[in-house]
Amino acid sequence: MYRTALRNVLAHKGRLLMTALAVMLGTAFVAGTMVFSDTFGKAMRDSNSKSYSDVSVQVVDRAAGSAASARQKSEGGTATLTDATVQQLAALPGTAGARGVVSGFTGVADRKGDLIGQVWAAKGANFAPGPDGKDPRYPMVEGQGPKTAKEVALDRKTAEKAGYKVGDTVRVAANGPVVEAKLTGVFTTDDPVVNTGGTLTLFDKATAQQTLLEPGRYSSVVLTAKPGTSQDALLAQVQPAMPSGDRFDVETGAKLNADEQKMITEATSSMRTMLLVFAFISLFVGIFIIANTFTMLVAQRTKELALMRAIGASRKQVTRSVLIEALLIGTVSAAAGLVAGIGIGAGMQSLIGSLNENMPNGSLVIRPLTVVVTVVVGVVVTVLSALLPAVRASRIAPVAAMSSGDQPVSQKSLVVRNTIGSVLAGGGLALIGYGASTGNDSGRLPVGAGAFLALIGVFVLLPLLSRPVVALVGPLLRLGGTPGRLAQRNAVRNPRRTAATAAALTIGLTLVTGLTVIGASVNDTVDRAVTSSMKADYIVGAANGMSLSEQVPAQIAKAPGVAASSAMTTAFWELNGTTKAVNGVDAAVLDQLADVQLTSGSAAGFAKGELMVDEDAAKKLNVTAGSVLNVTFPDESTGRFTVGGVYKAGGMLGPVLLANSELVKHEPKPYISDVLVKGKDGATDGLKQALKDATGANPVIDVKSKQDVRDAFSQTITFALNLMYGLLGMAVLIAILGVVNTLAMSVFERKREIGMLRAIGLDRRGIKRMVRMESVVISLFGAGIGLLLGCFIAWAINGTLKSSLSGLTTVLPFGQLALFLALAGVVGLVAAIWPARRASKLDILSSIKTD
């Protein structure tokens, strides 16, 4: 039986090629994911391993530079890290050295005035020279460190990007006006922020404190231990010296390094999990191809297997023979997939490097676990996929050796199959509907479970669905003449084969359609939420998401071409015991800058200090127009506000709106998120430039029109969708291989039929057209079911997102959906090229003589 299995593999190697490719591609995706994540993770850990090489103990003020700082001060927590703290810690018995560190956001402008690098990776710090005038953390390769308020030093990579040299004037900005300073030095550093493409700007100590924090204050203190003093021993000395409370974090360098390594490991693990999900989707698609291939092979070898049974082979031996074939194919394919996966991992690493030259790089990491998982997954998937066909093979009766036809499918098996499919699909759709009805994240688990059950149920029912669905396109196929009518009959002649071929495309189109509909729905909702209530021509905000400087609103108001402007401020107050964000806007220009769509009440009392709330907040706070809200302010004082009106939720105004004149009475320094601007002549390029000029061409400040805001959100969603499409591309490719494989094997199976058709007058062109039309019909059938199921699942998922994304409605992008359906037809045409060519070249006499 082992020799028989090997002979069968070699005898049918052409027909098994596509199956082997499907297994290879699926396992290659798994192997590539594991190789890439292991390699990238190790490179990241190695890059960050030097972050705390000179740190024995670090003391961090968690409130430094944050809103918590003011709050803790108001509560009496006035302890900060100062020069006195540094001297106190330096005097500890185990301390060899202590230095105060100031750090915070600092953007650097290039020669065009644009921000260098990404806003989240722009950092500023203090230059702390020793007696020799050098700071060992930042060795200078050119010039020297900054000494005055008008001097800065830049890391070498940033200086090279912008073409700056020592002596040039550099424009930098933190959370205030732009500073023009002389570049006195260029340095190298192991700082991970710089190594991953960020920028680092050094100031002298006083300037750093003034710009990034507060005069005389540090964000952290770094200690080095004396020889013979362990980090833990120094930690034990530092902890009693710090004020009690949870304001300060005191940790050893080893602990900080371990925590960072753990964080990197978790991040790369999450990335690997996401990639593996798509890899296993590809394998799941491959299961249908493998099962379909072995089912067709068993059907084609009915006489051979029956003869083996007639001469004494047992059912177990026949089953074992088929499974050994699957084992051989799975082992060879998985080994090939491992080799291909190593190449994919290397390619992904190179791609990351080309997209961002500063990303850490390293040699490929191929762990034994990767090899084991890849081979085991490939073998197990192949063998399990072939199990059902193997069992069917063992049930072929010896008498079938004398029959010229295939064994008919029993009516009982079809009834059982359709019953099981109906139960699974019905239960799944019910779960999906229930999950969607919850309207919040509690429904996501039922939707996920229901989607899985519905998908499996639909797969089981595909043979039943194939006849009526294919019948719908019958009139179109008849336009193709005799080949079209033959294609329709071939598509419905063997519903199981048609269903197994279409199933792979159904999976791909279900996922692609679901993602597209969700993306379009979220994009539409965000667009409406951000821009529907916006009358302003421009929104001016900080690119880093921080609060704008208090000077910015005044600077913008004086810019030429501005008709009206207002700072958008935010404070967090307790309203009826619930903490809510209260947004402020100038009452005098509210109607020029925003469209407040009131559902009850009026805005007449807004300028007199009345609140307005959106519908969601009104519901949660149990208030209506005219209600009185009890408010607790950050300083623990209390007050009462009347609700003047209730407006539609989902706009840029936020849940609660109050006049700025009233808000600043209880929040002297509110968070300034944006400045809304209305131009005298609308949104013009001249006004946009004037707004930039008014802020000193600050590289940290963004001036965005309504369309710019739309584009920013759209680009984010489009990028995410394109990434998902790319990851699903492997599954779609495997699905295409399945169509090719099935058609090729079907052609072989129908050699006599094709020979007869040629004998009675159907020419080679007609044979090609017949095979192509059959392929297109099967592809469109699978794609159509996938489109419907994907739209339904997307609708349900949107239902679970309504609580977190107010105003979300399901939007069907008909243009894209039609494109997907058209592409599925193209896939069918492409997949049929080789099988159609092969069918047209069959010799008439030898085909008719086929046994």
Tab-separated table of N, CA, C and O in Angstrom, residues 787 813-824:
chain	number	residue	atom	x	y	z
A	787	LEU	N	-20.035	38.448	-1.363
A	787	LEU	CA	-20.461	39.849	-1.250
A	787	LEU	C	-21.656	39.987	-0.311
A	787	LEU	O	-21.678	40.871	0.576
A	813	PRO	N	-20.585	50.807	-0.471
A	813	PRO	CA	-19.905	51.449	-1.610
A	813	PRO	C	-20.144	50.631	-2.886
A	813	PRO	O	-19.357	49.766	-3.256
A	814	PHE	N	-21.275	50.892	-3.556
A	814	PHE	CA	-21.705	50.061	-4.685
A	814	PHE	C	-20.661	50.007	-5.800
A	814	PHE	O	-20.512	48.978	-6.461
A	815	GLY	N	-19.944	51.099	-6.003
A	815	GLY	CA	-18.922	51.104	-7.041
A	815	GLY	C	-17.826	50.090	-6.763
A	815	GLY	O	-17.422	49.321	-7.645
A	816	GLN	N	-17.346	50.073	-5.511
A	816	GLN	CA	-16.289	49.128	-5.150
A	816	GLN	C	-16.802	47.689	-5.169
A	816	GLN	O	-16.095	46.772	-5.602
A	817	LEU	N	-18.041	47.481	-4.699
A	817	LEU	CA	-18.594	46.132	-4.682
A	817	LEU	C	-18.750	45.603	-6.108
A	817	LEU	O	-18.478	44.424	-6.384
A	818	ALA	N	-19.186	46.482	-7.007
A	818	ALA	CA	-19.310	46.073	-8.411
A	818	ALA	C	-17.931	45.745	-8.987
A	818	ALA	O	-17.781	44.805	-9.786
A	819	LEU	N	-16.932	46.522	-8.578
A	819	LEU	CA	-15.569	46.265	-9.040
A	819	LEU	C	-15.078	44.897	-8.560
A	819	LEU	O	-14.448	44.155	-9.324
A	820	PHE	N	-15.384	44.565	-7.303
A	820	PHE	CA	-14.981	43.260	-6.771
A	820	PHE	C	-15.618	42.129	-7.592
A	820	PHE	O	-14.963	41.133	-7.895
A	821	LEU	N	-16.897	42.316	-7.919
A	821	LEU	CA	-17.595	41.285	-8.693
A	821	LEU	C	-16.976	41.156	-10.090
A	821	LEU	O	-16.789	40.041	-10.604
A	822	ALA	N	-16.638	42.307	-10.679
A	822	ALA	CA	-16.006	42.287	-12.006
A	822	ALA	C	-14.637	41.618	-11.944
A	822	ALA	O	-14.263	40.846	-12.831
A	823	LEU	N	-13.879	41.920	-10.885
A	823	LEU	CA	-12.556	41.303	-10.719
A	823	LEU	C	-12.676	39.793	-10.539
A	823	LEU	O	-11.811	39.038	-10.997
A	824	ALA	N	-13.750	39.360	-9.851
A	824	ALA	CA	-13.972	37.919	-9.696
A	824	ALA	C	-14.186	37.274	-11.068
A	824	ALA	O	-13.697	36.169	-11.336
